mmCIF file of N, CA and C and ligand atoms in Angstrom:
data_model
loop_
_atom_site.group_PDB
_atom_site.id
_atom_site.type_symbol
_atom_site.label_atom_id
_atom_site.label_comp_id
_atom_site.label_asym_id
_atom_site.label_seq_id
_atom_site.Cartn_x
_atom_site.Cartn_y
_atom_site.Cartn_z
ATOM 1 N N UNK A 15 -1.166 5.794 -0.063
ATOM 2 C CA UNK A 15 -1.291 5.405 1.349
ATOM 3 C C UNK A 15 0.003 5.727 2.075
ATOM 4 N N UNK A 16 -0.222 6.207 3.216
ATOM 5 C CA UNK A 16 1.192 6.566 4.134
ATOM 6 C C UNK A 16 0.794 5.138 5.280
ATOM 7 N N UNK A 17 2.123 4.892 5.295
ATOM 8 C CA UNK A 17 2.548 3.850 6.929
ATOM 9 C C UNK A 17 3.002 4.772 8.237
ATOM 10 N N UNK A 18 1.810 4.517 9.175
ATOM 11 C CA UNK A 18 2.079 4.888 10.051
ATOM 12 C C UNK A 18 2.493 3.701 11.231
ATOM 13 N N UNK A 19 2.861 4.182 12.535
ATOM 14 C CA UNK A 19 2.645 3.132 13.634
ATOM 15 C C UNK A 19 1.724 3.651 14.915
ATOM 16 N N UNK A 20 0.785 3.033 15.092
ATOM 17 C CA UNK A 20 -0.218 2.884 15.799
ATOM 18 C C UNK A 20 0.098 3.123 17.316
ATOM 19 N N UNK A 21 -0.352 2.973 18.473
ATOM 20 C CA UNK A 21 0.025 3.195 20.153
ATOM 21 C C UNK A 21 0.532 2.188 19.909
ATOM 22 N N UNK A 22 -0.214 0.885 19.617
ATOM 23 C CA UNK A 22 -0.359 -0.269 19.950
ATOM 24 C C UNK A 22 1.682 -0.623 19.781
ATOM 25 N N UNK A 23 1.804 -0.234 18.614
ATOM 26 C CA UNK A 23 2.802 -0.538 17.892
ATOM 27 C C UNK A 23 3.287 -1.338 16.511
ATOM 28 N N UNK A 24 1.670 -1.195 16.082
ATOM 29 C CA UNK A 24 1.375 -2.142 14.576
ATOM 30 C C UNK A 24 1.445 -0.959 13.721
ATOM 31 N N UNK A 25 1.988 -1.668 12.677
ATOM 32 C CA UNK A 25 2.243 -0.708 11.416
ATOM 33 C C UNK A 25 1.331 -0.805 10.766
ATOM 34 N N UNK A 26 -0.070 0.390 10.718
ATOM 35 C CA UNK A 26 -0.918 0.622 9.812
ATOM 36 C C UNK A 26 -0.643 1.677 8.448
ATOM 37 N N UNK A 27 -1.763 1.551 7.713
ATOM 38 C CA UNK A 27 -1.858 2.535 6.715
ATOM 39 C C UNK A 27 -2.667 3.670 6.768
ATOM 40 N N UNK A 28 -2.858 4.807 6.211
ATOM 41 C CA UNK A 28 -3.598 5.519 5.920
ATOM 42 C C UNK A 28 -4.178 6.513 4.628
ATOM 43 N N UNK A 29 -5.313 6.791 4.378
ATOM 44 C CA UNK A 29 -5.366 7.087 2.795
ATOM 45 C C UNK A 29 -4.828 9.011 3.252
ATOM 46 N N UNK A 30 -4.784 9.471 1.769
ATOM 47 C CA UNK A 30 -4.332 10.998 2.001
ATOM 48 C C UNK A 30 -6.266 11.459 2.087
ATOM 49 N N UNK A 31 -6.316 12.499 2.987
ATOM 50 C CA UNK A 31 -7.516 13.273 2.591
ATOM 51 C C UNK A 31 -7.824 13.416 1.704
ATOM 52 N N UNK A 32 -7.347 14.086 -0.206
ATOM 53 C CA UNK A 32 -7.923 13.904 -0.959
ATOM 54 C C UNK A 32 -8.072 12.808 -1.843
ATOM 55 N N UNK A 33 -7.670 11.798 -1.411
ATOM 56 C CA UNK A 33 -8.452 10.711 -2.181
ATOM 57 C C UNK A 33 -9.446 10.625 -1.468
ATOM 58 N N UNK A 34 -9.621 10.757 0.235
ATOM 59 C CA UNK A 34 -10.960 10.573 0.630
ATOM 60 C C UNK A 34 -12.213 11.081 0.006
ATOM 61 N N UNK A 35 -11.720 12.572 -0.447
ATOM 62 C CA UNK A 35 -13.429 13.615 -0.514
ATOM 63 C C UNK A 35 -12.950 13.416 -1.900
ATOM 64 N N UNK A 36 -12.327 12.377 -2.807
ATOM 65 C CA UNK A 36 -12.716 12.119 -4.119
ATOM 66 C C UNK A 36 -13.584 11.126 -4.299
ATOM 67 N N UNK A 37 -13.717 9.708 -3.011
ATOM 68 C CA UNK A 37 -14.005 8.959 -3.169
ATOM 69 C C UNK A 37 -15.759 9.279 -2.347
ATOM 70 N N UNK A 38 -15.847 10.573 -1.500
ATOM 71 C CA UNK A 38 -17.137 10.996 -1.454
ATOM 72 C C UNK A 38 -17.478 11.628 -2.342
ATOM 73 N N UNK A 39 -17.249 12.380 -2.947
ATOM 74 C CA UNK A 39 -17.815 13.457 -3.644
ATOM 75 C C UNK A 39 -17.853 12.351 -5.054
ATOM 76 N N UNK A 40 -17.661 11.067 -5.365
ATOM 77 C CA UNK A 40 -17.530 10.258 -6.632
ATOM 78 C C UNK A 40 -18.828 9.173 -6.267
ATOM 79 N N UNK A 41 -18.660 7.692 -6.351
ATOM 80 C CA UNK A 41 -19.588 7.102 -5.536
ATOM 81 C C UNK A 41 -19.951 6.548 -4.542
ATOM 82 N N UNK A 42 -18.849 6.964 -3.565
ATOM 83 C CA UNK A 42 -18.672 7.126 -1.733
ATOM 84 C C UNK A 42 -19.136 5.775 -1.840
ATOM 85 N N UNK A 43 -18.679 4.514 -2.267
ATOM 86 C CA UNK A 43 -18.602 3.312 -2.000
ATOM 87 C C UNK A 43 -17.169 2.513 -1.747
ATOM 88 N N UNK A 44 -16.010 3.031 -1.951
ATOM 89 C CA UNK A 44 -14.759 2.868 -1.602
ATOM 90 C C UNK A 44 -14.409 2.735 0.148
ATOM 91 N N UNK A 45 -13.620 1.780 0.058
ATOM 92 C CA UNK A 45 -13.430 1.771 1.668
ATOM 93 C C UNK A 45 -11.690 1.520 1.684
ATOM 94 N N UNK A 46 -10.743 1.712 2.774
ATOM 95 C CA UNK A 46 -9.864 1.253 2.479
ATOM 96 C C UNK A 46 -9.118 0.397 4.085
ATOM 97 N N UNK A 47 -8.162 -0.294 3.280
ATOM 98 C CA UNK A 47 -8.032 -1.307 4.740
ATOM 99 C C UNK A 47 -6.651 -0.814 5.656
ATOM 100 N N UNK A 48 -6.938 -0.816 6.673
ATOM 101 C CA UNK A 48 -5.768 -0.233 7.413
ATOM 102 C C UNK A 48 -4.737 -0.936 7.366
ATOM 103 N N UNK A 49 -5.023 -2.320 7.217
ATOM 104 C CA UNK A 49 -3.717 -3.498 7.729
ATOM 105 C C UNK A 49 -2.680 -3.536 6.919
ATOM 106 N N UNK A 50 -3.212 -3.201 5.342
ATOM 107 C CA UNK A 50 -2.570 -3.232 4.350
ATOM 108 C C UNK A 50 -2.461 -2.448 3.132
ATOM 109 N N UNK A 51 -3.805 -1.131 3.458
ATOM 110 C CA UNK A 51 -3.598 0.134 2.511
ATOM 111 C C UNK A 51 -4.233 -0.444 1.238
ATOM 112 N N UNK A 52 -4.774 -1.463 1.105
ATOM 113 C CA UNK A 52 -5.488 -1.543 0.063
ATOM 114 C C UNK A 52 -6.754 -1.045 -0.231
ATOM 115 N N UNK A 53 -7.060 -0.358 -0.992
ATOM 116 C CA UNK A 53 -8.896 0.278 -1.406
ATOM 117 C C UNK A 53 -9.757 -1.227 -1.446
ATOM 118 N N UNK A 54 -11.098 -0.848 -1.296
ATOM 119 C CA UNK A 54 -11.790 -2.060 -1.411
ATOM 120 C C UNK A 54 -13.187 -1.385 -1.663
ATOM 121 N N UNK A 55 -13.815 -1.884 -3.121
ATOM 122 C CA UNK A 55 -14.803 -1.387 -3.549
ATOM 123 C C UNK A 55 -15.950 -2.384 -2.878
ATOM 124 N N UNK A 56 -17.179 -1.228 -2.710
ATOM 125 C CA UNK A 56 -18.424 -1.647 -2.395
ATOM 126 C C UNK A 56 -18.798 -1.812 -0.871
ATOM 127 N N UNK A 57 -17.747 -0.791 -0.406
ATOM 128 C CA UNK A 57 -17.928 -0.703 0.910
ATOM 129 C C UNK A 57 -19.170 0.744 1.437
ATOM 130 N N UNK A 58 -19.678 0.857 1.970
ATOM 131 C CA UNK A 58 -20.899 2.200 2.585
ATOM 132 C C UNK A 58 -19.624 2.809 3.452
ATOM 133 N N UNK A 59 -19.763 4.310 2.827
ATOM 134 C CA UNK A 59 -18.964 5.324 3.416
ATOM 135 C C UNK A 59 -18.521 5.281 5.049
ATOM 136 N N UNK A 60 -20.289 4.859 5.569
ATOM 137 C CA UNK A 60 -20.019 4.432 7.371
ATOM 138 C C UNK A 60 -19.515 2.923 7.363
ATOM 139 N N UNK A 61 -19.128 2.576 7.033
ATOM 140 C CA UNK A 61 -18.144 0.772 7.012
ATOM 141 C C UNK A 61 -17.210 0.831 8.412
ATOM 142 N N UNK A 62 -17.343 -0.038 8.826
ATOM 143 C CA UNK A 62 -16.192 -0.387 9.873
ATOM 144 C C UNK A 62 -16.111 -1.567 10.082
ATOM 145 N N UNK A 63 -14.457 -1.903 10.175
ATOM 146 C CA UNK A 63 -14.215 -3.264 10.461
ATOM 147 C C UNK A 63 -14.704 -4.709 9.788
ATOM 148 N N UNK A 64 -14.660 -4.525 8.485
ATOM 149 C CA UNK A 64 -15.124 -5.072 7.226
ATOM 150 C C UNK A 64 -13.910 -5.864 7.101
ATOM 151 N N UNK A 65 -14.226 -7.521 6.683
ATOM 152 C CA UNK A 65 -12.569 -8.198 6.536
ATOM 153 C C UNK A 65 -12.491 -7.839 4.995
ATOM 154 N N UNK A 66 -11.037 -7.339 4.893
ATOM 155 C CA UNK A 66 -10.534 -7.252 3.477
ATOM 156 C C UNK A 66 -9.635 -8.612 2.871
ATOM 157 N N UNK A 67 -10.404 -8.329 1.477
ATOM 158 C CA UNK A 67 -10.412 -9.584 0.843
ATOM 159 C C UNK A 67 -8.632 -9.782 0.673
ATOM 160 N N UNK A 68 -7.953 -8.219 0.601
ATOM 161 C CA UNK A 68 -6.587 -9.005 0.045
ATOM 162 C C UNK A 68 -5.949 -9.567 1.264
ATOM 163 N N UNK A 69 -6.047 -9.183 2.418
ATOM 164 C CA UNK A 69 -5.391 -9.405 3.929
ATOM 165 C C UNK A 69 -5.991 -9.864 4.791
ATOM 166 N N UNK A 70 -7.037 -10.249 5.049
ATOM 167 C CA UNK A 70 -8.042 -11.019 5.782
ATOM 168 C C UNK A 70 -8.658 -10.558 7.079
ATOM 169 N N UNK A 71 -7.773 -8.934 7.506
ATOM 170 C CA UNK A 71 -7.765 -8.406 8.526
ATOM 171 C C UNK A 71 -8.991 -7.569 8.304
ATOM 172 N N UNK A 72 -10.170 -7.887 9.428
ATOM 173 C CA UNK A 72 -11.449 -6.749 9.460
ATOM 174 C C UNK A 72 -10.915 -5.710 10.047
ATOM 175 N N UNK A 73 -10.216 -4.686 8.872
ATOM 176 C CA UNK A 73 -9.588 -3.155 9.241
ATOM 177 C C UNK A 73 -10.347 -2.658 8.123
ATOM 178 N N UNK A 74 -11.170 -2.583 7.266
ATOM 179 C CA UNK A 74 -11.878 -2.011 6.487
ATOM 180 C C UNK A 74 -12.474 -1.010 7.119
ATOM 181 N N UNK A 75 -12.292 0.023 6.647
ATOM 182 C CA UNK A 75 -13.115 1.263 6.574
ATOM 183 C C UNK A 75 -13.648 2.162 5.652
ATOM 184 N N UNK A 76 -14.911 2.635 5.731
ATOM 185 C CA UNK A 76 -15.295 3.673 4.857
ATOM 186 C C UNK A 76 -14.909 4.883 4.617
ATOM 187 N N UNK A 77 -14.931 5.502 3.469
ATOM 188 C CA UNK A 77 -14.274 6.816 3.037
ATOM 189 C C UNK A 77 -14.761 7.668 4.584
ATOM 190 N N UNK A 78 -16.070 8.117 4.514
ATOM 191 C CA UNK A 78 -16.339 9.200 5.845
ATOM 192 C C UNK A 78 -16.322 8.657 7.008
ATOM 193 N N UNK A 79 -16.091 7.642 7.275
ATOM 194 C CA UNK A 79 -16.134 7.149 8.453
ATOM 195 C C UNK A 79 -14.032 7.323 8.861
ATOM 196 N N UNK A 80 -13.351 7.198 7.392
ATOM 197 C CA UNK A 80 -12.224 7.658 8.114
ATOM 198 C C UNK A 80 -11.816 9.207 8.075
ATOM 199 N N UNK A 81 -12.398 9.800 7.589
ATOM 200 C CA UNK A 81 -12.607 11.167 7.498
ATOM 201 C C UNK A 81 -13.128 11.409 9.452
ATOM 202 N N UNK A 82 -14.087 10.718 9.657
ATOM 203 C CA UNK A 82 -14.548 11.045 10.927
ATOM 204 C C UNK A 82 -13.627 10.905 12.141
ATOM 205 N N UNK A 83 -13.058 9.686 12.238
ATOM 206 C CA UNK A 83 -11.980 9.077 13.197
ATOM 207 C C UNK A 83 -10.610 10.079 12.572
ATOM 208 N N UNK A 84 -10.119 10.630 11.713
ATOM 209 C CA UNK A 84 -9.264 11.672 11.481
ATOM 210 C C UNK A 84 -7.975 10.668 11.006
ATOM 211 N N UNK A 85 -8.356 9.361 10.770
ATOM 212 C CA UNK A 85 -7.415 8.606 9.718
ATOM 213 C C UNK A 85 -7.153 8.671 8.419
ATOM 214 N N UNK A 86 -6.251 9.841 8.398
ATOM 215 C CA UNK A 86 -6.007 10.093 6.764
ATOM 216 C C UNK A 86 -4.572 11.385 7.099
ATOM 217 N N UNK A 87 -3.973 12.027 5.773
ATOM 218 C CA UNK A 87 -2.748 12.310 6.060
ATOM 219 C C UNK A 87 -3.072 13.342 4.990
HETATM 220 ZN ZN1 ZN B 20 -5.995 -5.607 4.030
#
Protein backbone atom coordinates (compact mmCIF):
# COMPACT_ATOMS: atom_id res chain seq x y z
CA UNK A 1 0.00 0.00 0.00
CA UNK A 2 1.33 3.59 -0.80
CA UNK A 3 0.14 6.78 1.53
CA UNK A 4 -1.11 9.28 -0.27
CA UNK A 5 -2.87 12.76 0.74
CA UNK A 6 -6.19 13.33 -0.51
CA UNK A 7 -7.68 17.28 -1.67
CA UNK A 8 -9.34 17.03 1.40
CA UNK A 9 -6.03 16.71 3.20
CA UNK A 10 -6.46 13.16 4.89
CA UNK A 11 -3.85 10.74 4.59
CA UNK A 12 -5.20 7.80 2.62
CA UNK A 13 -3.88 4.56 1.23
CA UNK A 14 -3.73 2.94 -1.92
CA UNK A 15 -3.21 -0.70 -3.28
CA UNK A 16 -0.43 -1.04 -6.30
CA UNK A 17 -2.32 -2.09 -9.62
CA UNK A 18 -0.91 -5.43 -9.55
CA UNK A 19 -2.14 -6.65 -6.56
CA UNK A 20 -5.40 -5.35 -7.93
CA UNK A 21 -5.67 -7.62 -11.31
CA UNK A 22 -4.21 -10.41 -8.91
CA UNK A 23 -6.95 -10.08 -6.69
CA UNK A 24 -9.37 -10.10 -10.02
CA UNK A 25 -7.99 -12.44 -12.02
CA UNK A 26 -7.83 -14.83 -8.34
CA UNK A 27 -11.26 -14.73 -6.43
CA UNK A 28 -12.09 -10.95 -6.97
CA UNK A 29 -13.49 -11.03 -3.42
CA UNK A 30 -10.73 -8.85 -1.75
CA UNK A 31 -11.47 -5.31 -1.01
CA UNK A 32 -9.13 -2.90 0.53
CA UNK A 33 -9.64 0.04 3.01
CA UNK A 34 -8.48 3.43 2.23
CA UNK A 35 -8.29 4.78 5.85
CA UNK A 36 -5.85 2.33 6.76
CA UNK A 37 -4.53 0.11 3.74
CA UNK A 38 -5.73 -2.88 5.14
CA UNK A 39 -7.13 -5.84 2.61
CA UNK A 40 -10.43 -7.13 3.73
CA UNK A 41 -11.71 -10.45 2.53
CA UNK A 42 -15.23 -11.13 1.25
CA UNK A 43 -15.82 -8.01 -0.16
CA UNK A 44 -17.72 -8.03 -4.22
CA UNK A 45 -15.21 -6.48 -6.57
CA UNK A 46 -18.08 -3.46 -7.00
CA UNK A 47 -17.92 -2.78 -2.93
CA UNK A 48 -18.01 0.70 -1.82
CA UNK A 49 -17.84 2.24 1.36
CA UNK A 50 -17.98 -0.98 3.40
CA UNK A 51 -16.91 -0.29 7.30
CA UNK A 52 -13.59 -2.06 7.82
CA UNK A 53 -13.36 -4.25 10.57
CA UNK A 54 -9.69 -3.17 11.55
CA UNK A 55 -10.50 0.83 11.48
CA UNK A 56 -14.09 1.27 11.61
CA UNK A 57 -13.93 3.74 8.73
CA UNK A 58 -16.62 2.77 5.73
CA UNK A 59 -13.54 3.34 3.15
CA UNK A 60 -13.78 -0.21 1.92
CA UNK A 61 -13.46 -0.82 -1.52
CA UNK A 62 -13.52 -3.43 -4.10
CA UNK A 63 -10.64 -4.66 -6.20
CA UNK A 64 -12.50 -3.23 -9.71
CA UNK A 65 -14.27 -0.77 -8.35
CA UNK A 66 -10.75 0.75 -7.37
CA UNK A 67 -9.36 -0.08 -10.56
CA UNK A 68 -12.41 2.03 -11.88
CA UNK A 69 -12.08 5.30 -9.69
CA UNK A 70 -8.10 4.98 -10.73
CA UNK A 71 -7.13 4.40 -6.90
CA UNK A 72 -4.15 2.41 -7.11
CA UNK A 73 -0.30 3.25 -7.83
ZN1 LIG B 1 -9.47 0.51 7.79
Amino acid sequence: MKAYVTKSGAKQYKPSLASLNRIISGDNSTGYCLACGKSAGGVEPDARKYECECCGAAKVYGAEELVLMGLYH
